[in-house]
Amino acid sequence: EAGVAQSPRYKIIEKRQSVAFWCNPISGHATLYWYQQILGQGPKLLIQFQNNGVVDDSQLPKDRFSAERLKGVDSTLKIQPAKLEDSAVYLCASSLRTGGSYNEQFFGPGTRLTVL
Amino acid sequence: DAKTTQPPSMDCAEGRAANLPCNHSTISGNEYVYWYRQIHSQGPQYIIHGLKNNETNEMASLIITEDRKSSTLILPHATLRDTAVYYCIVRSANRDDKIIFGKGTRLHILP
């Protein structure tokens, strides 16, 4: 079974530039998550999709971050314009459903973003 | 904020059992204890979860105290590949309840 795919794996940009990350979840997984992981900390949820609808985006900085999952499959996360504090690993995860006691999230390898 | 407290780091000799503690004194009756781990440069990986009974799978065992205020993840025969950050997470089965990661425990397996 193929895992969660993310690209690119690494990205270096200058502040005020724009960047986009792509995620392809495991086939058949209805729920997709984007996390931000700053060095030395645990991942922090940015946004959660159920199919192509947003379930939770309470921690997404909406003035600069946006995400979409138009066809309910793959997703893109965009930052525009980037700030120095956006340097982090951006993780995508998917799960078969939302909720339930057994709701294992499968994570991709992440995209490491460096903002100079 | 994370609802759990874990030691920042631990060492364990290769081949021995690694016992990782977690405190969750404010856990609610409908909340489960989940464990994930994150190996360097990879995304987190699910290990195990439980409600009140002890659980075992091919990766680990989870021991939850009777009052459910703490738990221990046991890796029975640690190998160098078990070196990782281990996250203990408390969450309910509700649709809107998300996983909140703390800083976890950095486990070093010593050869």
Coordinates of N, CA and C in Angstrom, one line a residue:
Chain A
E1 N 0.9 -1.2 0.0 CA 0.0 0.0 0.0 C 0.9 1.2 0.0
A2 N 0.7 2.1 -1.0 CA 1.4 3.4 -1.0 C 1.1 4.3 0.1
G3 N 2.1 5.0 0.6 CA 1.9 5.9 1.8 C 1.5 7.3 1.3
V4 N 1.5 8.2 2.2 CA 1.2 9.6 1.9 C 2.4 10.2 1.2
A5 N 2.1 10.8 0.1 CA 3.2 11.4 -0.7 C 3.2 12.9 -0.6
Q6 N 4.4 13.5 -0.4 CA 4.5 14.9 -0.3 C 5.6 15.4 -1.2
S7 N 5.4 16.6 -1.8 CA 6.5 17.2 -2.5 C 6.4 18.8 -2.4
P8 N 7.5 19.5 -2.5 CA 8.9 18.9 -2.6 C 9.3 18.5 -1.2
R9 N 10.4 17.8 -1.1 CA 10.9 17.4 0.2 C 11.6 18.6 1.0
Y10 N 12.2 19.4 0.2 CA 12.9 20.6 0.7 C 12.6 21.8 -0.1
K11 N 12.6 23.0 0.6 CA 12.4 24.2 -0.2 C 13.0 25.3 0.6
I12 N 13.8 26.2 -0.1 CA 14.4 27.3 0.5 C 13.9 28.5 -0.3
I13 N 13.4 29.5 0.4 CA 12.9 30.7 -0.2 C 13.3 31.9 0.7
E14 N 13.2 33.1 0.1 CA 13.4 34.3 0.8 C 12.1 34.8 1.4
K15 N 12.2 35.6 2.5 CA 11.0 36.1 3.1 C 10.3 37.0 2.1
R16 N 8.9 37.0 2.2 CA 8.0 37.7 1.4 C 7.7 36.9 0.1
Q17 N 8.5 35.9 -0.2 CA 8.1 35.0 -1.4 C 7.0 34.1 -1.1
S18 N 6.5 33.5 -2.1 CA 5.4 32.5 -2.0 C 5.9 31.1 -2.1
V19 N 5.2 30.2 -1.6 CA 5.6 28.8 -1.7 C 4.3 27.9 -1.6
A20 N 4.4 26.8 -2.3 CA 3.2 25.8 -2.2 C 3.7 24.4 -2.0
F21 N 3.0 23.7 -1.2 CA 3.3 22.3 -0.9 C 2.2 21.4 -1.4
W22 N 2.5 20.2 -1.9 CA 1.5 19.3 -2.4 C 1.5 18.0 -1.6
C23 N 0.3 17.4 -1.4 CA 0.1 16.2 -0.7 C -0.9 15.3 -1.4
N24 N -0.5 14.0 -1.5 CA -1.4 13.0 -2.1 C -1.6 12.0 -1.0
P25 N -2.8 11.9 -0.4 CA -3.1 11.0 0.7 C -3.2 9.5 0.2
I26 N -3.3 8.6 1.2 CA -3.5 7.2 0.9 C -4.9 7.1 0.2
S27 N -4.9 6.2 -0.8 CA -6.2 6.1 -1.6 C -7.3 5.6 -0.7
G28 N -8.4 6.3 -0.8 CA -9.6 6.0 0.0 C -9.7 6.7 1.3
H29 N -8.7 7.4 1.7 CA -8.8 8.1 3.0 C -9.5 9.4 2.8
A30 N -10.6 9.6 3.6 CA -11.5 10.7 3.5 C -10.9 12.0 4.2
T31 N -10.1 11.8 5.2 CA -9.7 12.9 6.0 C -8.2 13.2 5.7
L32 N -7.9 14.5 5.6 CA -6.5 14.9 5.3 C -6.2 16.0 6.2
Y33 N -5.0 16.0 6.7 CA -4.5 17.0 7.7 C -3.2 17.6 7.2
W34 N -3.0 18.9 7.6 CA -1.7 19.6 7.4 C -1.3 20.0 8.8
Y35 N 0.0 19.7 9.1 CA 0.6 20.0 10.3 C 1.9 20.9 10.1
Q36 N 2.2 21.8 11.0 CA 3.4 22.5 11.0 C 4.3 22.0 12.2
Q37 N 5.5 21.7 11.9 CA 6.4 21.2 13.0 C 7.6 22.1 13.1
I38 N 7.7 22.9 14.1 CA 8.9 23.8 14.3 C 9.9 23.0 15.0
L39 N 11.2 23.2 14.7 CA 12.3 22.4 15.3 C 12.2 22.3 16.8
G40 N 12.2 21.1 17.3 CA 12.2 20.9 18.8 C 10.8 20.8 19.4
Q41 N 9.8 20.9 18.5 CA 8.4 20.9 19.0 C 7.6 19.7 18.3
G42 N 6.5 19.4 18.9 CA 5.6 18.4 18.3 C 4.9 19.1 17.1
P43 N 4.3 18.3 16.2 CA 3.5 18.9 15.1 C 2.3 19.6 15.7
K44 N 1.9 20.7 15.0 CA 0.7 21.5 15.3 C -0.2 21.4 14.1
L45 N -1.5 21.1 14.4 CA -2.5 21.0 13.3 C -2.8 22.4 12.8
L46 N -2.7 22.5 11.4 CA -3.0 23.7 10.8 C -4.5 23.7 10.2
I47 N -4.8 22.6 9.5 CA -6.1 22.4 8.9 C -6.4 21.0 8.7
Q48 N -7.7 20.7 8.8 CA -8.2 19.3 8.6 C -9.4 19.3 7.6
F49 N -9.3 18.5 6.6 CA -10.3 18.3 5.6 C -11.0 17.0 5.8
Q50 N -12.3 17.0 5.6 CA -13.1 15.8 5.5 C -13.6 15.8 4.0
N51 N -13.1 14.9 3.2 CA -13.3 15.0 1.7 C -12.9 16.3 1.3
N52 N -13.7 17.2 0.7 CA -13.2 18.5 0.2 C -13.7 19.6 1.1
G53 N -14.2 19.3 2.2 CA -14.7 20.3 3.2 C -13.8 20.5 4.3
V54 N -13.7 21.7 4.9 CA -12.8 22.0 6.0 C -13.6 21.7 7.3
V55 N -12.9 20.8 8.1 CA -13.4 20.5 9.4 C -12.9 21.4 10.5
D56 N -11.6 21.8 10.4 CA -11.0 22.6 11.5 C -9.9 23.4 10.8
D57 N -9.9 24.7 10.8 CA -8.8 25.5 10.4 C -8.5 26.6 11.4
S58 N -8.8 26.3 12.7 CA -8.8 27.3 13.7 C -7.3 27.8 14.0
Q59 N -6.3 27.0 13.7 CA -4.9 27.4 13.9 C -4.2 27.7 12.6
L60 N -4.9 27.9 11.5 CA -4.3 28.3 10.3 C -4.2 29.8 10.2
P61 N -3.0 30.4 10.1 CA -2.9 31.9 9.9 C -3.5 32.3 8.6
K62 N -4.7 32.7 8.6 CA -5.4 32.8 7.3 C -5.0 34.1 6.5
D63 N -4.3 35.0 7.2 CA -3.8 36.1 6.4 C -2.7 35.8 5.4
R64 N -2.0 34.6 5.7 CA -0.9 34.3 4.8 C -1.0 32.8 4.3
F65 N -1.7 32.0 5.0 CA -1.7 30.5 4.7 C -3.1 30.2 4.1
S66 N -3.1 29.4 3.0 CA -4.3 28.9 2.5 C -4.1 27.4 2.1
A67 N -5.2 26.7 2.1 CA -5.1 25.3 1.7 C -6.4 24.9 1.0
E68 N -6.3 24.0 0.0 CA -7.5 23.5 -0.7 C -7.3 22.0 -1.0
R69 N -8.5 21.4 -1.1 CA -8.6 20.0 -1.5 C -9.8 19.8 -2.4
L70 N -9.6 20.4 -3.6 CA -10.7 20.6 -4.5 C -11.5 19.3 -4.9
K71 N -10.9 18.3 -5.2 CA -11.6 17.1 -5.6 C -11.7 16.0 -4.5
G72 N -11.3 16.4 -3.3 CA -11.4 15.5 -2.2 C -10.3 14.4 -2.2
V73 N -9.3 14.7 -3.0 CA -8.2 13.7 -3.0 C -6.9 14.4 -2.5
D74 N -6.1 14.9 -3.5 CA -4.9 15.6 -3.1 C -5.1 17.0 -2.7
S75 N -4.1 17.6 -2.1 CA -4.3 18.9 -1.4 C -3.0 19.7 -1.6
T76 N -3.2 21.1 -1.6 CA -2.1 22.0 -1.6 C -2.2 22.9 -0.5
L77 N -1.1 23.3 0.1 CA -0.9 24.3 1.2 C 0.0 25.4 0.6
K78 N -0.5 26.6 0.7 CA 0.3 27.7 0.2 C 0.6 28.8 1.3
I79 N 1.7 29.4 1.2 CA 2.1 30.5 2.1 C 2.4 31.7 1.2
Q80 N 1.8 32.8 1.5 CA 2.0 34.0 0.7 C 1.6 35.2 1.5
P81 N 2.6 36.1 1.9 CA 4.0 35.9 1.7 C 4.6 35.2 2.9
A82 N 5.7 34.6 2.7 CA 6.4 33.8 3.8 C 7.1 34.8 4.8
K83 N 7.2 34.4 6.0 CA 7.9 35.1 7.1 C 9.0 34.1 7.6
L84 N 10.0 34.7 8.3 CA 11.1 33.9 8.8 C 10.6 32.8 9.7
E85 N 9.5 33.2 10.5 CA 9.0 32.2 11.5 C 8.2 31.1 10.9
D86 N 8.1 31.1 9.6 CA 7.4 30.0 8.9 C 8.4 28.8 8.6
S87 N 9.6 29.0 8.9 CA 10.6 27.9 8.7 C 10.2 26.8 9.6
A88 N 10.0 25.6 9.0 CA 9.4 24.5 9.7 C 9.3 23.3 8.8
V89 N 9.0 22.1 9.3 CA 8.6 21.0 8.5 C 7.1 21.0 8.4
Y90 N 6.6 20.9 7.2 CA 5.1 20.8 6.9 C 4.7 19.4 6.6
L91 N 3.9 18.8 7.5 CA 3.6 17.4 7.4 C 2.1 17.3 6.9
C92 N 1.9 16.3 6.1 CA 0.6 16.0 5.6 C 0.2 14.6 6.2
A93 N -1.0 14.4 6.6 CA -1.4 13.1 7.1 C -2.8 12.8 6.6
S94 N -3.1 11.5 6.6 CA -4.5 11.2 6.2 C -5.0 10.0 7.0
S95 N -6.3 9.9 7.1 CA -6.9 8.8 7.9 C -8.2 8.4 7.1
L96 N -8.6 7.2 7.5 CA -9.8 6.7 6.8 C -11.0 7.5 7.0
R97 N -11.2 8.0 8.2 CA -12.4 8.7 8.6 C -12.0 9.7 9.7
T98 N -13.0 10.5 10.0 CA -12.8 11.5 11.1 C -13.5 10.9 12.3
G99 N -12.8 11.0 13.5 CA -13.5 10.5 14.7 C -13.4 9.0 14.8
G100 N -14.0 8.4 15.9 CA -13.9 7.0 16.1 C -12.7 6.7 17.0
S101 N -12.7 5.6 17.7 CA -11.6 5.3 18.6 C -10.4 4.9 17.9
Y102 N -10.6 4.2 16.7 CA -9.5 3.8 15.9 C -9.4 4.6 14.7
N103 N -8.6 5.7 14.8 CA -8.5 6.6 13.7 C -7.1 7.0 13.5
E104 N -6.3 5.9 13.1 CA -4.9 6.1 12.9 C -4.6 7.1 11.8
Q105 N -3.8 8.0 12.1 CA -3.3 9.0 11.1 C -2.0 8.5 10.5
F106 N -1.9 8.5 9.1 CA -0.7 8.1 8.4 C 0.0 9.4 7.9
F107 N 1.2 9.5 8.3 CA 1.9 10.8 7.9 C 2.9 10.6 6.7
G108 N 3.0 11.6 5.9 CA 4.0 11.7 4.9 C 5.3 12.1 5.5
P109 N 6.4 12.1 4.6 CA 7.7 12.4 5.1 C 7.9 13.9 5.4
G110 N 7.0 14.8 4.9 CA 7.1 16.2 5.2 C 7.9 17.0 4.2
T111 N 7.7 18.3 4.2 CA 8.5 19.2 3.4 C 9.2 20.2 4.4
R112 N 10.5 20.2 4.3 CA 11.3 21.1 5.1 C 11.4 22.5 4.4
L113 N 10.8 23.5 5.0 CA 10.9 24.8 4.5 C 11.8 25.7 5.3
T114 N 12.7 26.3 4.6 CA 13.6 27.3 5.2 C 13.4 28.7 4.5
V115 N 13.1 29.7 5.4 CA 12.8 31.0 4.9 C 14.0 31.9 5.3
L116 N 14.7 32.5 4.3 CA 15.9 33.3 4.6 C 15.5 34.8 4.6
Chain B
D1 N -3.3 23.3 24.3 CA -2.1 22.7 25.0 C -2.3 21.2 25.1
A2 N -1.1 20.5 25.1 CA -1.2 19.0 25.3 C -1.7 18.7 26.7
K3 N -2.4 17.6 26.8 CA -3.0 17.2 28.1 C -2.1 16.2 28.8
T4 N -0.9 16.0 28.3 CA 0.0 15.0 28.9 C 1.3 15.6 29.3
T5 N 2.0 14.9 30.2 CA 3.3 15.3 30.6 C 4.2 14.1 30.4
Q6 N 5.4 14.3 29.8 CA 6.3 13.2 29.5 C 7.7 13.7 29.8
P7 N 8.6 12.8 30.3 CA 10.0 13.3 30.5 C 10.6 13.7 29.1
P8 N 11.5 14.7 29.1 CA 12.0 15.1 27.8 C 12.9 14.1 27.1
S9 N 13.6 13.3 27.9 CA 14.5 12.3 27.3 C 14.7 11.1 28.2
M10 N 15.1 10.0 27.5 CA 15.4 8.8 28.3 C 16.4 8.0 27.5
D11 N 17.2 7.2 28.2 CA 18.1 6.2 27.6 C 17.7 4.8 27.9
C12 N 18.0 3.9 27.0 CA 17.7 2.5 27.2 C 18.8 1.7 26.5
A13 N 19.3 0.6 27.1 CA 20.3 -0.2 26.5 C 19.6 -1.1 25.4
E14 N 20.3 -1.3 24.3 CA 19.8 -2.2 23.3 C 19.5 -3.6 23.8
G15 N 18.3 -4.1 23.4 CA 17.9 -5.5 23.9 C 17.1 -5.5 25.2
R16 N 17.2 -4.3 25.9 CA 16.4 -4.3 27.1 C 15.0 -3.7 26.8
A17 N 14.1 -3.8 27.8 CA 12.8 -3.2 27.7 C 12.8 -1.7 27.9
A18 N 12.2 -0.9 27.0 CA 12.1 0.5 27.2 C 10.7 0.8 27.8
N19 N 10.7 1.5 28.9 CA 9.4 1.9 29.6 C 9.3 3.4 29.6
L20 N 8.4 3.9 28.8 CA 8.2 5.3 28.6 C 6.9 5.7 29.4
P21 N 7.1 6.6 30.4 CA 5.9 7.0 31.2 C 5.2 8.2 30.6
C22 N 3.9 8.3 31.0 CA 3.2 9.5 30.6 C 2.1 9.8 31.6
N23 N 2.0 11.0 32.0 CA 1.0 11.5 33.0 C -0.1 12.2 32.3
H24 N -1.3 11.8 32.6 CA -2.5 12.5 32.0 C -3.6 12.6 33.1
S25 N -3.3 13.3 34.1 CA -4.1 13.4 35.3 C -5.5 14.0 35.1
T26 N -5.7 14.7 34.0 CA -7.0 15.4 33.8 C -7.8 14.6 32.7
I27 N -7.4 13.4 32.4 CA -8.1 12.6 31.3 C -9.6 12.4 31.7
S28 N -10.4 12.6 30.7 CA -11.8 12.4 30.8 C -12.2 10.9 30.5
G29 N -13.4 10.6 31.0 CA -13.8 9.2 30.8 C -13.9 8.7 29.4
N30 N -14.2 9.6 28.5 CA -14.3 9.2 27.1 C -13.0 9.4 26.3
E31 N -12.0 9.7 26.9 CA -10.7 10.0 26.2 C -9.8 8.8 26.2
Y32 N -9.2 8.5 25.0 CA -8.2 7.4 24.8 C -6.8 8.0 25.0
V33 N -5.9 7.0 25.3 CA -4.5 7.3 25.3 C -3.9 6.7 24.0
Y34 N -3.2 7.6 23.2 CA -2.6 7.2 22.0 C -1.1 7.4 22.1
W35 N -0.3 6.6 21.4 CA 1.1 6.8 21.3 C 1.5 6.8 19.9
Y36 N 2.3 7.8 19.5 CA 2.9 7.9 18.2 C 4.4 8.0 18.4
R37 N 5.2 7.7 17.4 CA 6.7 8.0 17.5 C 7.1 8.6 16.2
Q38 N 8.2 9.4 16.3 CA 8.7 10.1 15.1 C 10.2 9.8 15.1
I39 N 10.6 9.0 14.1 CA 12.0 8.8 13.8 C 12.6 10.0 13.0
H40 N 13.8 10.3 13.2 CA 14.5 11.5 12.6 C 14.2 11.6 11.1
S41 N 13.7 12.7 10.7 CA 13.4 13.1 9.3 C 12.3 12.3 8.7
Q42 N 11.4 11.7 9.6 CA 10.2 11.1 9.1 C 9.0 11.7 9.8
G43 N 7.8 11.4 9.2 CA 6.6 11.8 9.9 C 6.3 10.9 11.1
P44 N 5.4 11.3 12.0 CA 5.0 10.5 13.1 C 4.4 9.2 12.6
Q45 N 4.5 8.1 13.5 CA 4.0 6.8 13.2 C 3.1 6.4 14.3
Y46 N 1.9 5.9 14.1 CA 1.1 5.4 15.1 C 1.7 4.1 15.7
I47 N 1.6 4.0 17.1 CA 2.1 2.8 17.7 C 0.9 2.0 18.3
I48 N 0.1 2.6 19.2 CA -0.9 1.9 19.9 C -1.8 2.8 20.6
H49 N -3.0 2.4 21.0 CA -3.9 3.2 21.8 C -4.7 2.3 22.7
G50 N -5.3 3.0 23.7 CA -6.2 2.2 24.6 C -7.1 3.1 25.4
L51 N -8.1 2.6 26.0 CA -9.0 3.3 26.8 C -8.8 3.1 28.3
K52 N -9.0 1.8 28.8 CA -8.7 1.5 30.2 C -8.0 0.2 30.3
N53 N -8.2 -0.7 29.4 CA -7.5 -2.0 29.5 C -6.1 -1.9 28.9
N54 N -5.2 -2.8 29.4 CA -3.9 -2.9 28.8 C -4.0 -3.4 27.4
E55 N -3.2 -2.9 26.5 CA -3.2 -3.3 25.1 C -1.8 -3.8 24.6
T56 N -1.8 -4.7 23.7 CA -0.5 -5.2 23.1 C -0.7 -5.4 21.7
N57 N 0.3 -5.0 20.9 CA 0.4 -5.3 19.5 C 1.8 -5.7 19.1
E58 N 2.1 -5.8 17.8 CA 3.4 -6.3 17.4 C 4.5 -5.3 17.7
M59 N 4.1 -4.1 18.0 CA 5.2 -3.1 18.2 C 5.4 -2.8 19.7
A60 N 4.4 -2.8 20.5 CA 4.5 -2.4 21.9 C 3.4 -2.9 22.8
S61 N 3.5 -2.6 24.1 CA 2.4 -2.8 25.0 C 2.1 -1.5 25.7
L62 N 0.9 -1.3 26.0 CA 0.4 -0.1 26.7 C -0.2 -0.5 28.0
I63 N 0.3 0.0 29.1 CA -0.2 -0.2 30.4 C -0.8 1.0 31.0
I64 N -2.1 1.0 31.3 CA -2.8 2.2 31.8 C -3.2 1.9 33.2
T65 N -2.9 2.8 34.1 CA -3.2 2.6 35.5 C -4.7 2.5 35.7
E66 N -5.1 2.0 36.9 CA -6.6 1.8 37.1 C -7.3 3.1 37.2
D67 N -6.7 4.1 37.7 CA -7.3 5.5 37.8 C -7.2 6.2 36.5
R68 N -6.5 5.7 35.5 CA -6.3 6.2 34.2 C -5.5 7.5 34.2
K69 N -4.9 7.9 35.3 CA -4.1 9.2 35.3 C -2.7 9.0 34.8
S70 N -2.3 7.9 34.5 CA -1.0 7.7 33.9 C -0.9 6.4 33.1
S71 N 0.1 6.3 32.2 CA 0.3 5.1 31.4 C 1.8 4.9 31.1
T72 N 2.1 3.7 30.7 CA 3.5 3.4 30.3 C 3.5 2.7 29.0
L73 N 4.3 3.1 28.0 CA 4.5 2.4 26.8 C 5.7 1.5 27.0
I74 N 5.6 0.3 26.6 CA 6.7 -0.7 26.8 C 7.1 -1.2 25.4
L75 N 8.4 -1.0 25.1 CA 9.0 -1.6 23.9 C 9.8 -2.8 24.5
P76 N 9.4 -4.0 24.3 CA 9.9 -5.2 25.0 C 11.4 -5.4 24.8
H77 N 11.9 -5.3 23.6 CA 13.3 -5.6 23.3 C 13.8 -4.4 22.4
A78 N 14.2 -3.4 23.0 CA 14.5 -2.2 22.2 C 15.7 -2.4 21.3
T79 N 15.6 -1.9 20.0 CA 16.7 -2.0 19.1 C 17.1 -0.5 18.7
L80 N 18.2 -0.4 18.0 CA 18.7 0.9 17.6 C 17.7 1.7 16.8
R81 N 16.9 0.9 16.0 CA 15.9 1.5 15.2 C 14.7 2.1 16.0
D82 N 14.7 1.8 17.3 CA 13.6 2.4 18.1 C 14.0 3.8 18.6
T83 N 15.2 4.3 18.3 CA 15.6 5.6 18.7 C 14.7 6.6 17.9
A84 N 13.9 7.4 18.7 CA 12.9 8.3 18.2 C 12.4 9.2 19.3
V85 N 11.5 10.1 18.9 CA 10.7 10.9 19.8 C 9.3 10.2 19.9
Y86 N 8.9 9.9 21.2 CA 7.7 9.3 21.4 C 6.7 10.2 22.0
Y87 N 5.5 10.3 21.4 CA 4.5 11.2 21.8 C 3.3 10.5 22.5
C88 N 2.9 10.9 23.6 CA 1.7 10.4 24.3 C 0.6 11.4 24.1
I89 N -0.5 11.0 23.7 CA -1.6 11.9 23.3 C -2.9 11.4 23.9
V90 N -3.7 12.3 24.4 CA -5.0 12.0 24.9 C -6.1 12.7 24.0
R91 N -7.0 11.9 23.5 CA -8.1 12.5 22.7 C -9.3 11.6 22.8
S92 N -10.5 12.2 22.5 CA -11.7 11.4 22.5 C -12.0 10.8 21.1
A93 N -13.0 10.1 21.0 CA -13.4 9.5 19.7 C -14.3 10.5 18.9
N94 N -14.6 11.6 19.5 CA -15.4 12.6 18.9 C -14.8 13.1 17.5
R95 N -15.7 13.3 16.6 CA -15.3 13.7 15.3 C -14.4 15.0 15.3
D96 N -14.7 15.9 16.1 CA -14.0 17.2 16.1 C -12.8 17.2 17.1
D97 N -12.5 16.2 17.8 CA -11.4 16.2 18.7 C -10.1 15.9 18.0
K98 N -9.2 16.8 18.0 CA -8.0 16.6 17.2 C -6.8 16.1 18.1
I99 N -5.8 15.6 17.4 CA -4.6 15.1 18.1 C -3.8 16.4 18.4
I100 N -3.4 16.5 19.7 CA -2.5 17.6 20.1 C -1.2 17.0 20.6
F101 N -0.1 17.3 19.8 CA 1.2 16.8 20.2 C 1.9 17.7 21.2
G102 N 2.5 17.1 22.2 CA 3.4 17.8 23.1 C 4.8 17.8 22.5
K103 N 5.8 17.9 23.4 CA 7.2 17.8 23.0 C 7.7 16.3 23.0
G104 N 7.0 15.4 23.6 CA 7.3 14.0 23.6 C 8.6 13.7 24.4
T105 N 8.9 12.4 24.4 CA 10.2 11.9 25.0 C 11.1 11.5 23.9
R106 N 12.3 12.0 24.0 CA 13.4 11.6 23.0 C 14.0 10.3 23.6
L107 N 13.8 9.2 23.0 CA 14.4 7.9 23.5 C 15.7 7.6 22.7
H108 N 16.8 7.4 23.5 CA 18.0 7.0 22.9 C 18.3 5.6 23.2
I109 N 18.5 4.7 22.2 CA 18.8 3.3 22.5 C 20.3 3.2 22.4
L110 N 20.9 2.8 23.4 CA 22.4 2.7 23.5 C 22.9 1.3 23.1
P111 N 23.9 1.3 22.2 CA 24.4 0.0 21.8 C 25.2 -0.7 22.9

